[in-house]
């Protein structure tokens, strides 16, 4: 009994250490933005007409508003409720949308299969998969326009996050640098403040390619030091200036505030909501931490320190009402100004870093949904999954940040834009969360309505105030959102129309079977990987290729790389292998599945994984046929099977003389053909590009002689290995998409101009799929959609 108690105590101690470490690390990633809000909240709130009402009652009422907003939204809504709605540990707008798509048929991804529901990450543990369908659920599933509206709503939230990625670095850095305006320090003019801020912003974006993990060890200590510092300064200001500020914790002062200020007080809510900007990061960055660690950090440090700082600033302002223009820095005791200024600047950079990383993540998720043009995604950390860098987005964000800083030059105007972007994202989360309560948590619709009405009313009030400031800068995030939404919708529409064309024009299996095992063409040595978006049937590109060049490889594999609505697909469940036609046709299908958070890294062993997967599938099929007594050739489009790629057991193959990197050009490399001429050509190519080719891992396989293998299976494996030794060719469609002649003006413009422009200026599919250039064959084809 004593040993059990001691073991439990050790487990709790270990859990406590891990939880504390994660909570400490979360300060640098999650709370950088939220913790820098005191730099500009009072300055923005008391700008404009509210200047006419500045007295102790107004200051007390404003603090009461900040306190209760900070308590209701970050603490009650996010920490207590929303953090529980994770998607296998992932959070954010797309996590909620993904959960909804798996528990109701809301998804608009075209190539979904029943096999996707067998993924271990598809349903959360304890979820009732046989839940009775409600009338509301059937109504939403039946109407396609409602599902399209839901996707557009989610994309709107995603676009507002991208708007955050532009406005957060600008307002945070400008607010931190504005401390130099104080005549008691340096008294720099506005022009110099903007110039220094622009230099800091350029430096921030120029360092993004190194990855946040390289400087992450600095982030958490900076934010913790900042929070403790402003908390202590806030406490000092309360004691020194006005201890009566504690009475403003009563919501009675909010009523007095609105009675006195009326409509002008309502408009000032646009400044008050800046106190909760960055709250969404608690949920969006959930994948890097745990809900318990984020809750511990918020309740233990963030909440008390920020409440003390806001209370202290209010106490200072109640006795120094002329200091509104720069209340944060003027409330700092003179000896502490420079240390606080340095830490404030570092904290602003940390907060900016977090939202920039979140923007990369959002764009990556839109890419997985087929709602964003193909861009280069770089995995920046070998250890931390999900840390990515997107060069094109990075430089676009930098240009937009500089444009906002130079164009507006005023923190109050930028704050108006920033507040609107943040409250819009929170409102989207509230609406999606109300649907999650019904469809995922399977609670009563009244509970969902209660959540929606209560938090919707709070956020709706702030949203209405933010909308009223559209002419004073609030138009900026709306304009950004419209531009990005137009890009996303045009790309999604064009991609979907192209897929539907492929689906309607796929090659008839009857036609292929009538051709016989040779397919009516010359079968040459090697493996031909034909990339397609179809998960069933043979794409039109196959017949188009054969028509123009009547020869194909002895082994054909139709490869489909697809996204599924889960954050991550386990490596052992990534490959789905099936057969097309009878065994002697040597035609297979491989579906490679990725989640919306998975990063498709340059997997140099893809060819080896593929060969091992097909070999395992051949063995599995033979064993199943032997045990059931039925022929597996009965179906021209056989069933798909999940094939594990982590080990070689059960494949009938063994690895022979693997050659790894570091050997230079003297190592034995597998040649792409048995032709001496082509061998010499590839040797020249390898010599010219030794930097990339020599790093690729070369593996040769042979049939395991010790294992008893069926003769027919041995023949098939032998053909597969011969084809692998001869080389692998990647065949991909180089498509030209055009609108049909009878299309209306909007469709013609969207397809012929907007979609074509995006396709010409984004990464090609061969680049995003990491296809080696030497082995690539592109087939031109026109799609009339």
XYZ file of C-alpha atoms in Angstrom:
785
model
C 0.000 0.000 0.000
C 2.836 2.370 0.941
C 4.609 1.552 -2.353
C 1.444 2.426 -4.326
C 1.150 5.766 -2.491
C 4.846 6.489 -3.115
C 4.454 5.572 -6.826
C 1.411 7.828 -7.156
C 3.310 10.656 -5.438
C 6.227 10.253 -7.888
C 3.804 10.332 -10.840
C 2.163 13.497 -9.543
C 5.577 15.097 -8.985
C 6.657 14.221 -12.547
C 3.342 15.505 -13.939
C 3.704 18.705 -11.940
C 7.226 19.323 -13.312
C 6.083 18.732 -16.908
C 3.022 20.944 -16.433
C 5.097 23.759 -14.896
C 7.676 23.567 -17.707
C 4.989 23.696 -20.409
C 3.247 26.578 -18.609
C 6.553 28.488 -18.504
C 7.225 27.859 -22.213
C 3.693 28.987 -23.127
C 4.461 32.563 -22.004
C 6.772 33.115 -24.955
C 4.534 31.578 -27.617
C 0.950 32.135 -26.475
C 0.881 35.256 -24.316
C 3.273 37.686 -26.017
C 0.439 39.574 -27.738
C -2.014 39.612 -24.795
C 0.651 40.786 -22.327
C 1.666 43.857 -24.400
C -1.900 45.271 -24.553
C -1.352 47.686 -21.582
C 0.948 49.681 -23.874
C -2.000 51.128 -25.803
C -5.412 50.290 -24.224
C -6.035 53.496 -22.216
C -4.480 55.651 -24.932
C -6.930 54.298 -27.537
C -9.958 54.194 -25.224
C -9.648 57.804 -24.085
C -9.010 59.223 -27.544
C -11.601 61.163 -29.532
C -14.722 62.579 -27.872
C -14.156 60.724 -24.593
C -11.507 63.379 -23.857
C -14.376 65.693 -22.914
C -15.459 63.378 -20.066
C -12.109 62.658 -18.393
C -12.556 62.626 -14.610
C -12.259 60.066 -11.819
C -15.698 58.527 -12.500
C -14.890 57.985 -16.177
C -11.466 56.478 -15.381
C -12.990 54.150 -12.762
C -15.772 53.092 -15.157
C -13.253 52.431 -17.929
C -11.154 50.226 -15.636
C -14.301 48.350 -14.530
C -15.137 47.700 -18.202
C -11.604 46.387 -18.855
C -11.688 44.164 -15.751
C -15.055 42.536 -16.507
C -14.267 42.119 -20.221
C -10.958 40.481 -19.268
C -12.798 38.190 -16.833
C -15.689 37.177 -19.081
C -13.921 36.596 -22.419
C -10.368 35.252 -21.797
C -11.090 33.614 -18.418
C -14.677 32.339 -18.638
C -15.076 31.756 -22.395
C -11.616 30.597 -23.449
C -9.869 29.176 -20.354
C -12.911 27.387 -18.903
C -14.985 26.432 -21.986
C -13.310 26.764 -25.415
C -9.997 25.090 -24.450
C -11.997 21.879 -23.897
C -12.997 21.782 -27.598
C -9.623 20.629 -28.893
C -9.182 18.507 -32.025
C -6.740 15.792 -30.926
C -4.814 18.437 -29.000
C -5.093 21.100 -31.743
C -6.987 24.372 -31.414
C -8.104 27.312 -33.542
C -10.832 28.091 -36.059
C -9.879 25.236 -38.395
C -9.818 22.742 -35.524
C -13.459 23.571 -34.750
C -14.387 23.377 -38.447
C -12.565 20.036 -38.757
C -14.453 18.632 -35.751
C -17.756 19.720 -37.290
C -16.870 18.163 -40.678
C -16.142 14.800 -39.033
C -19.302 14.694 -36.933
C -21.614 16.056 -39.624
C -21.352 16.089 -43.425
C -20.266 19.714 -43.757
C -16.973 19.148 -45.596
C -16.552 20.450 -49.150
C -13.303 18.545 -49.763
C -14.147 16.566 -52.922
C -12.115 13.344 -52.553
C -13.310 12.004 -49.201
C -13.609 8.231 -48.627
C -15.248 5.966 -46.069
C -11.723 4.681 -45.238
C -10.879 8.100 -43.776
C -13.276 7.451 -40.886
C -11.125 4.471 -39.859
C -8.191 6.765 -38.983
C -7.343 6.512 -35.282
C -7.418 10.322 -34.987
C -10.781 10.698 -36.765
C -12.993 10.394 -33.707
C -12.148 11.570 -30.211
C -11.985 8.890 -27.479
C -15.394 8.309 -25.955
C -17.315 9.810 -28.868
C -20.589 8.097 -29.712
C -20.301 7.332 -33.437
C -23.880 6.083 -33.679
C -25.535 9.267 -32.420
C -29.087 9.843 -33.635
C -29.239 12.437 -36.389
C -31.158 15.550 -35.331
C -33.488 17.494 -37.674
C -31.150 20.513 -37.418
C -28.167 18.389 -38.479
C -30.078 16.897 -41.427
C -31.196 20.386 -42.469
C -27.602 21.708 -42.576
C -26.277 18.593 -44.359
C -29.024 18.715 -46.984
C -28.464 22.298 -48.143
C -25.177 22.693 -49.962
C -25.420 26.497 -49.919
C -25.444 26.479 -46.114
C -22.270 24.336 -46.080
C -20.661 26.768 -48.536
C -21.657 29.659 -46.250
C -20.089 27.832 -43.293
C -16.815 27.426 -45.216
C -16.863 31.117 -46.226
C -17.504 32.053 -42.584
C -14.461 30.002 -41.511
C -12.360 31.536 -44.319
C -13.476 34.997 -43.167
C -12.134 34.177 -39.698
C -8.899 32.906 -41.276
C -8.542 36.138 -43.289
C -9.022 38.209 -40.151
C -6.202 36.208 -38.501
C -4.010 37.147 -41.488
C -5.118 40.753 -40.847
C -3.938 40.263 -37.250
C -0.601 39.119 -38.671
C -0.257 42.523 -40.349
C -1.601 44.760 -37.558
C -0.157 43.089 -34.403
C 3.547 43.601 -35.252
C 2.836 47.177 -36.377
C 0.902 48.351 -33.299
C 3.065 46.406 -30.807
C 6.399 47.729 -32.134
C 5.105 51.287 -32.675
C 3.631 51.380 -29.129
C 6.872 50.115 -27.592
C 9.053 52.582 -29.545
C 6.655 55.472 -28.760
C 8.209 55.609 -25.272
C 11.000 57.622 -26.875
C 8.548 60.501 -27.500
C 8.621 61.575 -23.852
C 10.520 64.913 -23.570
C 12.023 63.707 -20.284
C 13.929 60.949 -22.160
C 14.804 61.620 -25.796
C 11.773 63.514 -27.124
C 11.980 62.033 -30.634
C 9.556 63.293 -33.293
C 6.848 61.097 -34.840
C 8.862 60.634 -38.046
C 11.806 59.135 -36.190
C 9.497 56.859 -34.145
C 7.960 55.464 -37.368
C 11.418 55.068 -38.976
C 12.831 53.098 -35.995
C 9.667 50.942 -35.894
C 10.050 50.155 -39.628
C 13.706 49.135 -39.103
C 12.663 46.798 -36.241
C 9.856 45.307 -38.396
C 12.209 44.650 -41.344
C 14.652 42.941 -38.965
C 11.843 40.854 -37.444
C 10.644 39.524 -40.812
C 14.198 39.049 -42.130
C 14.908 36.612 -39.273
C 11.775 34.482 -39.834
C 13.555 31.972 -42.101
C 15.693 30.814 -39.171
C 12.620 29.452 -37.377
C 11.264 30.460 -33.981
C 12.882 27.469 -32.227
C 16.336 29.083 -32.522
C 15.392 32.002 -30.280
C 12.508 30.401 -28.364
C 14.634 29.946 -25.229
C 14.654 33.779 -24.895
C 10.921 34.284 -25.396
C 9.453 32.909 -22.168
C 11.899 34.672 -19.759
C 11.315 38.009 -21.560
C 7.515 37.775 -21.243
C 7.651 36.532 -17.623
C 10.025 39.386 -16.707
C 7.739 41.846 -18.512
C 4.585 40.552 -16.751
C 6.133 40.556 -13.265
C 7.593 44.014 -13.918
C 4.318 45.634 -15.053
C 2.421 43.818 -12.266
C 4.724 45.245 -9.577
C 4.636 48.727 -11.180
C 0.829 48.509 -11.248
C 0.737 47.619 -7.541
C 3.096 50.533 -6.780
C 0.852 52.948 -8.715
C -2.257 51.727 -6.828
C -0.623 52.355 -3.452
C 1.121 55.592 -4.472
C -1.599 57.337 -6.479
C -5.110 56.127 -5.582
C -5.871 53.035 -3.435
C -9.615 53.763 -3.923
C -9.357 52.204 -7.409
C -10.370 48.845 -5.844
C -13.989 50.058 -5.617
C -14.055 50.110 -9.464
C -14.107 46.293 -9.449
C -17.859 46.690 -8.928
C -19.855 46.592 -12.206
C -21.874 49.513 -10.800
C -19.161 51.802 -12.185
C -19.833 50.495 -15.722
C -23.453 51.722 -15.406
C -22.232 55.121 -14.136
C -19.735 55.273 -17.030
C -22.409 54.791 -19.719
C -24.862 57.152 -17.978
C -22.258 59.874 -18.097
C -20.708 59.264 -21.540
C -23.647 57.821 -23.523
C -22.922 57.177 -27.215
C -19.333 58.420 -26.897
C -18.729 55.818 -24.182
C -20.173 53.130 -26.456
C -17.761 54.105 -29.255
C -14.852 53.902 -26.758
C -15.529 50.137 -26.424
C -13.425 49.798 -29.592
C -10.414 50.815 -27.475
C -11.414 48.682 -24.446
C -11.475 45.493 -26.547
C -7.714 45.970 -27.205
C -7.268 44.623 -23.652
C -8.293 41.159 -24.889
C -6.469 41.123 -28.241
C -4.271 38.043 -28.392
C -6.810 35.956 -26.452
C -7.480 33.778 -29.516
C -3.817 32.676 -29.381
C -4.602 30.672 -26.220
C -6.791 28.395 -28.325
C -4.980 28.670 -31.664
C -1.584 27.649 -30.199
C -3.017 24.770 -28.168
C -1.187 22.213 -30.339
C 2.213 23.232 -28.955
C 1.156 22.832 -25.305
C -1.668 21.325 -23.234
C -4.922 22.899 -22.071
C -3.841 22.424 -18.423
C -0.517 24.271 -18.929
C -2.192 27.210 -20.725
C -4.816 27.442 -17.954
C -2.134 27.341 -15.245
C -0.111 30.121 -16.896
C -3.188 32.321 -17.359
C -4.697 31.908 -13.891
C -1.336 31.900 -12.048
C 0.475 34.820 -13.730
C -1.276 36.463 -16.709
C -4.591 37.333 -15.053
C -3.289 38.808 -11.757
C -0.368 40.709 -13.354
C -2.453 42.320 -16.120
C -5.326 43.200 -13.754
C -2.810 44.886 -11.398
C -1.259 46.805 -14.327
C -4.622 48.045 -15.678
C -5.689 48.967 -12.137
C -2.394 50.793 -11.511
C -2.623 52.753 -14.782
C -6.194 53.777 -13.887
C -5.024 54.902 -10.413
C -2.235 56.994 -12.035
C -4.603 58.522 -14.636
C -7.189 59.441 -11.988
C -4.594 61.837 -10.516
C -2.740 62.726 -13.777
C -5.443 63.203 -16.403
C -3.228 65.129 -18.801
C -1.013 62.036 -19.252
C -3.569 60.170 -21.418
C -1.501 60.553 -24.636
C 1.200 58.149 -23.294
C -0.211 56.829 -20.036
C 1.801 53.591 -19.851
C 5.287 55.095 -20.037
C 4.373 58.185 -17.965
C 3.084 55.927 -15.157
C 6.494 54.253 -14.823
C 8.773 55.659 -12.087
C 11.656 57.582 -13.752
C 14.558 55.305 -12.628
C 12.822 52.285 -14.205
C 12.034 53.886 -17.597
C 14.924 52.522 -19.709
C 14.837 48.920 -18.354
C 11.047 48.830 -18.941
C 11.451 50.363 -22.424
C 13.981 47.679 -23.464
C 11.821 44.835 -22.093
C 8.684 46.375 -23.689
C 10.389 46.424 -27.101
C 11.522 42.796 -26.697
C 8.034 41.769 -25.507
C 6.477 43.503 -28.555
C 8.801 41.538 -30.853
C 7.873 38.301 -29.038
C 4.154 39.074 -29.387
C 4.648 39.840 -33.069
C 6.561 36.596 -33.582
C 3.672 34.556 -32.167
C 1.048 36.024 -34.525
C 3.373 35.752 -37.554
C 3.850 32.032 -36.813
C 0.071 31.672 -36.369
C -0.443 33.321 -39.784
C 1.894 30.787 -41.418
C -0.089 28.006 -39.733
C -3.463 29.420 -40.928
C -2.212 29.701 -44.527
C -0.924 26.106 -44.339
C -4.367 24.925 -43.161
C -6.107 26.846 -45.961
C -3.673 25.183 -48.369
C -4.690 21.741 -47.047
C -8.372 22.607 -47.583
C -7.661 23.529 -51.204
C -8.474 27.176 -50.434
C -5.105 28.833 -51.030
C -2.676 28.883 -53.987
C 0.290 26.517 -53.645
C 3.157 28.117 -51.679
C 6.462 26.809 -50.383
C 6.164 25.460 -46.819
C 9.495 25.054 -45.003
C 9.690 22.931 -41.853
C 12.033 24.950 -39.601
C 12.396 22.625 -36.609
C 13.659 19.059 -36.505
C 12.061 18.477 -33.109
C 8.978 20.715 -32.807
C 6.225 19.542 -35.163
C 4.266 22.332 -36.802
C 6.872 25.104 -36.769
C 6.880 26.278 -40.368
C 8.004 29.194 -42.518
C 6.343 30.343 -45.770
C 8.663 32.732 -47.686
C 6.000 34.287 -49.946
C 3.629 35.047 -47.043
C 6.500 36.376 -44.908
C 7.485 39.051 -47.436
C 3.847 39.965 -48.201
C 3.246 40.472 -44.449
C 6.395 42.616 -44.179
C 5.333 44.884 -47.062
C 1.809 45.240 -45.612
C 3.188 45.986 -42.101
C 5.447 48.734 -43.483
C 2.538 50.126 -45.539
C 0.317 50.291 -42.411
C 3.086 51.888 -40.293
C 3.968 54.504 -42.938
C 0.379 55.064 -44.080
C -1.381 55.470 -40.710
C 1.543 56.582 -38.454
C -1.006 56.879 -35.604
C -1.373 54.177 -32.925
C -5.018 55.146 -32.305
C -5.996 54.593 -35.962
C -4.056 51.295 -36.154
C -5.759 50.279 -32.868
C -9.188 50.795 -34.486
C -8.227 48.399 -37.293
C -6.598 45.919 -34.926
C -9.588 45.773 -32.578
C -12.009 45.035 -35.420
C -9.830 42.176 -36.727
C -9.508 40.563 -33.277
C -13.180 40.802 -32.256
C -14.260 39.386 -35.646
C -12.095 36.261 -35.073
C -13.536 35.847 -31.556
C -17.100 36.140 -32.887
C -16.393 33.451 -35.525
C -15.047 31.173 -32.744
C -18.202 31.772 -30.648
C -20.501 30.808 -33.548
C -18.496 27.668 -34.419
C -18.277 26.722 -30.744
C -22.073 26.826 -30.436
C -22.271 24.258 -33.296
C -19.575 22.103 -31.634
C -21.657 21.996 -28.421
C -24.563 20.479 -30.425
C -22.851 18.185 -32.944
C -19.603 17.142 -31.209
C -20.407 17.355 -27.492
C -24.008 16.319 -28.274
C -25.504 18.673 -25.683
C -28.987 20.139 -25.696
C -29.571 22.895 -28.247
C -30.645 25.214 -25.384
C -27.131 25.035 -23.863
C -25.700 25.963 -27.251
C -28.121 28.881 -27.583
C -27.262 30.070 -24.055
C -23.528 30.078 -24.938
C -24.191 31.846 -28.263
C -26.534 34.490 -26.821
C -24.383 35.329 -23.773
C -20.946 35.556 -25.404
C -22.427 36.686 -28.724
C -24.057 39.641 -26.927
C -20.778 40.611 -25.182
C -18.716 40.340 -28.369
C -21.523 41.824 -30.480
C -21.404 44.982 -28.349
C -17.657 45.319 -28.955
C -18.074 44.435 -32.635
C -20.681 47.175 -33.083
C -18.327 49.714 -31.478
C -15.441 48.543 -33.669
C -17.604 48.773 -36.814
C -18.416 52.401 -35.958
C -14.694 53.142 -36.302
C -14.478 51.762 -39.866
C -13.933 55.264 -41.352
C -11.090 55.886 -38.806
C -8.891 52.940 -39.818
C -11.321 50.040 -39.262
C -11.591 49.616 -43.035
C -8.036 48.202 -43.236
C -8.709 44.631 -41.931
C -11.973 44.515 -43.941
C -10.083 45.426 -47.129
C -7.367 42.853 -46.364
C -9.993 40.194 -45.596
C -11.860 40.876 -48.858
C -8.659 40.586 -50.916
C -7.558 37.333 -49.255
C -11.102 35.897 -49.320
C -11.384 36.634 -53.035
C -8.085 34.825 -53.643
C -9.160 31.864 -51.479
C -12.626 31.525 -52.998
C -11.405 31.810 -56.610
C -8.728 29.186 -55.949
C -11.206 26.859 -54.210
C -13.791 27.318 -56.990
C -11.273 26.706 -59.817
C -9.709 23.689 -58.085
C -13.117 22.139 -57.431
C -14.290 22.680 -61.038
C -11.069 21.078 -62.285
C -11.645 18.085 -59.987
C -15.241 17.698 -61.207
C -13.968 17.702 -64.820
C -11.519 14.916 -63.904
C -14.307 12.977 -62.209
C -16.670 13.271 -65.177
C -13.999 12.405 -67.774
C -12.187 9.540 -66.090
C -11.312 6.536 -68.236
C -13.798 3.682 -68.285
C -12.519 0.524 -66.523
C -14.287 -1.536 -69.198
C -12.120 0.148 -71.838
C -8.922 -0.623 -69.891
C -9.901 -4.271 -69.308
C -10.642 -4.721 -73.032
C -7.070 -3.604 -73.832
C -5.603 -6.656 -72.096
C -2.538 -6.885 -69.794
C -0.310 -4.928 -72.191
C -2.950 -2.119 -72.323
C -2.541 -2.197 -76.107
C 0.762 -0.337 -75.836
C 4.464 -1.024 -75.364
C 5.338 -1.680 -71.684
C 8.859 -0.404 -70.972
C 11.045 -1.141 -67.897
C 10.465 0.995 -64.806
C 7.742 2.264 -62.476
C 5.428 5.026 -63.690
C 3.902 7.129 -60.899
C 0.858 8.935 -62.336
C -0.259 11.763 -60.044
C -3.996 12.368 -59.897
C -6.529 13.941 -57.541
C -8.976 11.049 -58.059
C -9.305 8.396 -55.360
C -11.206 6.037 -57.702
C -10.973 5.349 -61.425
C -8.274 6.191 -63.964
C -7.758 9.885 -64.821
C -8.140 11.293 -68.336
C -4.424 12.179 -68.312
C -3.668 8.446 -68.759
C -5.512 8.136 -72.067
C -4.164 11.531 -73.155
C -0.585 10.337 -72.573
C -1.136 6.998 -74.322
C -2.703 8.751 -77.320
C 0.385 10.899 -77.811
C 3.065 8.358 -76.796
C 1.916 4.699 -77.013
C 4.314 3.337 -74.372
C 4.071 2.999 -70.614
C 6.047 1.510 -67.743
C 5.767 -2.147 -66.765
C 4.412 -1.141 -63.335
C 1.879 1.699 -63.093
C 0.958 3.345 -59.816
C -1.777 6.007 -59.657
C -0.750 8.265 -56.755
C -3.220 10.577 -55.013
C -1.919 12.980 -52.330
C -4.963 14.158 -50.390
C -5.911 16.046 -47.225
C -8.254 14.650 -44.592
C -10.074 16.695 -41.904
C -7.803 15.647 -39.002
C -4.774 17.565 -37.681
C -2.248 14.729 -38.099
C -2.303 11.337 -39.821
C -0.111 8.729 -38.056
C 2.717 7.487 -40.307
C 1.427 3.913 -40.078
C -1.978 4.986 -41.440
C -0.716 7.312 -44.170
C -0.602 4.881 -47.119
C -3.703 3.300 -48.660
C -2.803 0.745 -51.340
C -5.130 -0.971 -53.811
C -5.091 -2.771 -57.153
C -6.559 -1.644 -60.488
C -7.608 -4.510 -62.748
C -6.315 -8.125 -62.629
C -2.877 -9.038 -61.279
C -1.144 -9.349 -64.655
C -1.924 -5.699 -65.476
C 0.560 -4.614 -62.766
C -1.506 -1.495 -62.013
C -1.887 -0.173 -58.442
C -3.348 2.791 -56.627
C -1.607 4.587 -53.753
C -3.402 7.233 -51.693
C -1.123 9.262 -49.398
C -3.138 11.004 -46.686
C -2.084 14.121 -44.778
C -3.842 16.091 -42.026
C -4.342 19.849 -42.131
C -1.400 20.349 -39.726
C 0.926 17.826 -41.368
C 3.889 19.260 -43.261
C 4.802 17.333 -46.413
C 8.565 17.267 -45.963
C 10.956 16.266 -48.748
C 10.780 12.541 -48.069
C 13.754 11.090 -49.915
C 12.524 7.572 -49.157
C 9.104 7.954 -50.801
C 10.010 5.537 -53.623
C 11.257 2.948 -51.111
C 8.176 3.375 -48.900
C 5.988 2.940 -51.970
C 7.719 -0.262 -53.115
C 7.550 -1.739 -49.597
C 3.874 -0.772 -49.290
C 2.940 -2.395 -52.602
C 4.935 -5.517 -51.681
C 3.129 -5.750 -48.357
C -0.237 -5.228 -50.074
C 0.534 -8.072 -52.540
C 1.302 -10.382 -49.606
C -1.777 -9.288 -47.626
C -4.000 -9.825 -50.658
C -2.599 -13.328 -51.273
C -3.042 -14.305 -47.601
C -6.631 -13.037 -47.566
C -7.384 -14.863 -50.805
C -5.923 -18.122 -49.418
C -7.877 -17.879 -46.148
C -11.208 -16.987 -47.785
C -10.846 -19.202 -50.863
C -11.988 -16.346 -53.115
C -10.052 -14.847 -55.985
C -8.985 -11.258 -55.422
C -9.210 -10.594 -59.161
C -13.007 -10.558 -59.120
C -13.225 -6.759 -58.830
C -11.569 -4.496 -61.420
C -11.258 -1.747 -58.762
C -10.223 -3.732 -55.687
C -10.583 -2.579 -52.086
C -7.987 -0.305 -50.545
C -5.902 -1.460 -47.594
C -3.950 0.545 -45.022
C -0.303 -0.474 -45.286
C 2.258 0.258 -42.580
C 5.600 1.629 -43.767
C 7.633 1.552 -40.554
C 9.009 -1.978 -40.894
C 9.685 -4.547 -43.618
C 8.150 -7.655 -42.005
C 5.509 -9.398 -44.078
C 6.587 -7.887 -47.385
C 8.612 -10.829 -48.690
C 11.488 -8.401 -49.327
C 14.793 -7.686 -47.616
C 16.950 -4.572 -47.923
C 20.221 -5.198 -49.766
C 23.364 -2.994 -49.672
C 21.792 0.317 -48.616
C 23.913 3.277 -49.589
C 23.493 6.393 -47.409
C 24.610 9.977 -47.740
C 28.108 11.300 -47.351
C 29.748 9.069 -49.950
C 30.145 11.595 -52.756
C 30.116 10.558 -56.407
C 32.134 7.341 -56.000
C 29.193 5.465 -54.444
C 27.102 2.985 -56.420
C 23.924 4.772 -57.511
C 20.809 3.164 -58.916
C 20.504 4.126 -62.558
C 17.240 5.171 -64.214
C 17.587 2.787 -67.153
C 19.470 -0.279 -68.364
C 20.422 1.670 -71.493
C 24.139 2.583 -71.472
C 23.388 5.921 -73.159
C 20.835 6.935 -70.527
C 23.148 5.702 -67.758
C 25.907 7.981 -68.973
C 23.476 10.912 -69.224
C 22.332 10.368 -65.636
C 25.956 10.118 -64.471
C 26.613 13.578 -65.964
C 23.487 14.936 -64.249
C 24.543 13.479 -60.884
C 27.997 15.012 -61.208
C 26.496 18.440 -61.933
C 24.002 18.289 -59.039
C 26.076 16.303 -56.543
C 24.910 18.602 -53.710
C 21.343 17.314 -53.900
C 21.587 13.862 -55.477
C 24.353 12.529 -53.250
C 22.194 13.185 -50.180
C 19.385 10.926 -51.377
C 19.345 7.526 -49.738
C 19.648 4.667 -52.214
C 18.206 1.300 -51.223
C 18.011 -1.952 -53.162
C 15.598 -4.746 -52.390
C 15.592 -8.453 -53.078
C 13.066 -11.215 -52.453
C 13.571 -12.957 -49.118
C 14.769 -16.469 -50.013
C 14.191 -17.768 -46.472
C 10.502 -16.887 -46.518
C 8.020 -19.187 -48.255
C 6.444 -17.096 -50.983
C 3.640 -18.182 -53.335
C 4.975 -18.547 -56.948
C 2.471 -16.069 -58.367
C 3.315 -13.594 -55.612
C 7.048 -14.167 -56.239
C 6.575 -13.346 -59.941
C 4.720 -10.138 -59.082
C 7.333 -9.094 -56.523
C 10.089 -9.873 -59.015
C 8.460 -7.627 -61.633
C 8.089 -4.880 -59.026
C 11.777 -5.055 -58.047
C 12.951 -5.175 -61.674
C 10.873 -2.081 -62.360
C 12.323 -0.339 -59.292
C 15.883 -1.124 -60.428
C 15.119 0.270 -63.897
C 14.004 3.569 -62.347
C 10.959 5.584 -61.345
C 9.288 8.219 -63.521
C 6.852 10.806 -62.130
C 4.045 11.685 -64.558
C 2.000 14.755 -63.728
C -0.535 16.822 -65.648
C 0.409 20.297 -66.836
C -3.150 21.524 -67.162
C -4.632 24.628 -68.741
C -8.026 25.455 -67.233
C -10.499 27.446 -69.344
C -14.181 28.297 -68.914
C -16.636 26.778 -71.401
C -17.738 29.074 -74.241
C -21.318 29.285 -72.937
C -20.211 30.361 -69.417
C -21.481 33.636 -67.928
C -19.230 36.671 -67.474
C -18.458 36.059 -63.758
C -17.402 32.443 -64.317
C -15.349 33.357 -67.390
C -13.531 36.101 -65.474
C -12.974 33.876 -62.413
C -11.550 30.940 -64.417
C -9.849 32.525 -67.446
C -8.287 35.491 -65.664
C -8.285 35.288 -61.844
C -7.681 31.512 -61.450
C -5.246 31.403 -64.389
C -3.280 34.331 -62.905
C -3.037 32.562 -59.527
C -1.919 29.286 -61.160
C 0.793 31.039 -63.164
C 2.163 32.839 -60.114
C 2.066 30.056 -57.511
C 4.325 27.047 -57.010
C 3.893 24.207 -59.467
C 2.525 20.879 -58.213
C 5.874 19.170 -58.922
C 7.587 21.607 -56.513
C 5.023 21.247 -53.718
C 5.079 17.446 -54.060
C 8.925 17.428 -53.994
C 9.210 15.502 -57.262
C 12.848 15.144 -58.451
C 13.305 17.220 -61.602
C 15.316 14.562 -63.494
C 12.465 12.014 -63.211
C 9.564 14.349 -64.054
C 7.326 13.956 -67.120
C 4.648 16.632 -67.602
C 1.638 15.994 -69.836
C -0.151 19.043 -71.240
C -3.940 18.977 -71.156
C -6.737 21.557 -71.530
C -9.661 21.473 -69.078
C -12.880 23.120 -70.253
C -14.804 23.635 -67.010
